[in-house]
């Protein structure tokens, strides 16, 4: 069992992230022991409910079951969750509990942040991507027809329970999409400014077989390293005014790939691996890194056998990247590699990209 602590200065709120592989049936007791008030609402993914509903042991009346898929992260479900919370007469002391992947965590977290101007919130991420990224750092939100996550809040949970048992039933594609974010941390590690030397790159190369065969202890350690790196970043810059932008490595081009393919063809992790590949090529072209580092990157993606994505028409991709919510005026912001495990922010024009 690993217990990490997150301290966000602005809110003076410190909360634990607990990582373990205890039986899923012990989670309810762990969660209930953390509640401030008596009442709660569990927002749970339909898939997780089917696989673990019995073991988790929550009553039907305590649950809001959310269908799976990004399209469920919408206004309609946000409203439905709030209405259930109102019906249950949750007060400010009560809690919304999210059990599922990023969609459940973002949606339930946004509901928790706005219900009665903010009630307690507990995250139980059940996908690798949610464990290492979306459940840590307090980003919540919903999607609209204008784009993803354009409505949301920064709202830190009271506690995060990461139970690695959930990862054993993840399908391969979902596991790989999480590995996309894990690999990202290896390539930004030094820029995360962690006081500890975590050396994720070494850990990944020494344990690749165990990771891919989902050895629980290996996954626990890998998740611990990633979460420590994310904590290091979000503690220094909760609201993404500076340092936190490095977490968007691979995302500028990756988001354009997702948009170009209508969020249907590739998962987020697959798209950001392509985005990191684009960033590596750009960094070589701009003489930021030498070719050996690019070959090292090529080798890593080959070893993890990430899905290969074709190059899409450059003019269309540039147009989409310019529409990104992180774009500013005529500039497109990229996080590019500058050295081993180091990245920096670059603002490039369309002309620079030609
Ligand atoms: N997913 C990137 C962040 O939390 O900032």
Short mmCIF file of C-alpha atoms in Angstrom, two decimals, residues 253 256 260 278 311-322 332 350 353-354:
data_model
loop_
_atom_site.label_atom_id
_atom_site.label_comp_id
_atom_site.label_asym_id
_atom_site.label_seq_id
_atom_site.Cartn_x
_atom_site.Cartn_y
_atom_site.Cartn_z
CA UNK A 253 -1.32 17.47 -32.40
CA UNK A 256 -6.23 17.59 -33.68
CA UNK A 260 -10.14 15.12 -37.35
CA UNK A 278 4.88 14.71 -34.17
CA UNK A 311 -0.15 11.53 -41.10
CA UNK A 312 -3.26 13.56 -41.83
CA UNK A 313 -3.32 16.52 -44.29
CA UNK A 314 -1.05 19.17 -42.72
CA UNK A 315 -3.27 22.18 -43.64
CA UNK A 316 -6.28 20.58 -41.96
CA UNK A 317 -4.29 19.66 -38.87
CA UNK A 318 -2.92 23.21 -38.56
CA UNK A 319 -6.45 24.60 -38.82
CA UNK A 320 -7.63 22.26 -36.07
CA UNK A 321 -4.63 23.05 -33.86
CA UNK A 322 -5.37 26.77 -34.24
CA UNK A 332 0.01 27.35 -31.73
CA UNK A 350 1.68 28.50 -39.18
CA UNK A 353 5.23 24.73 -39.17
CA UNK A 354 5.62 24.80 -42.95
#
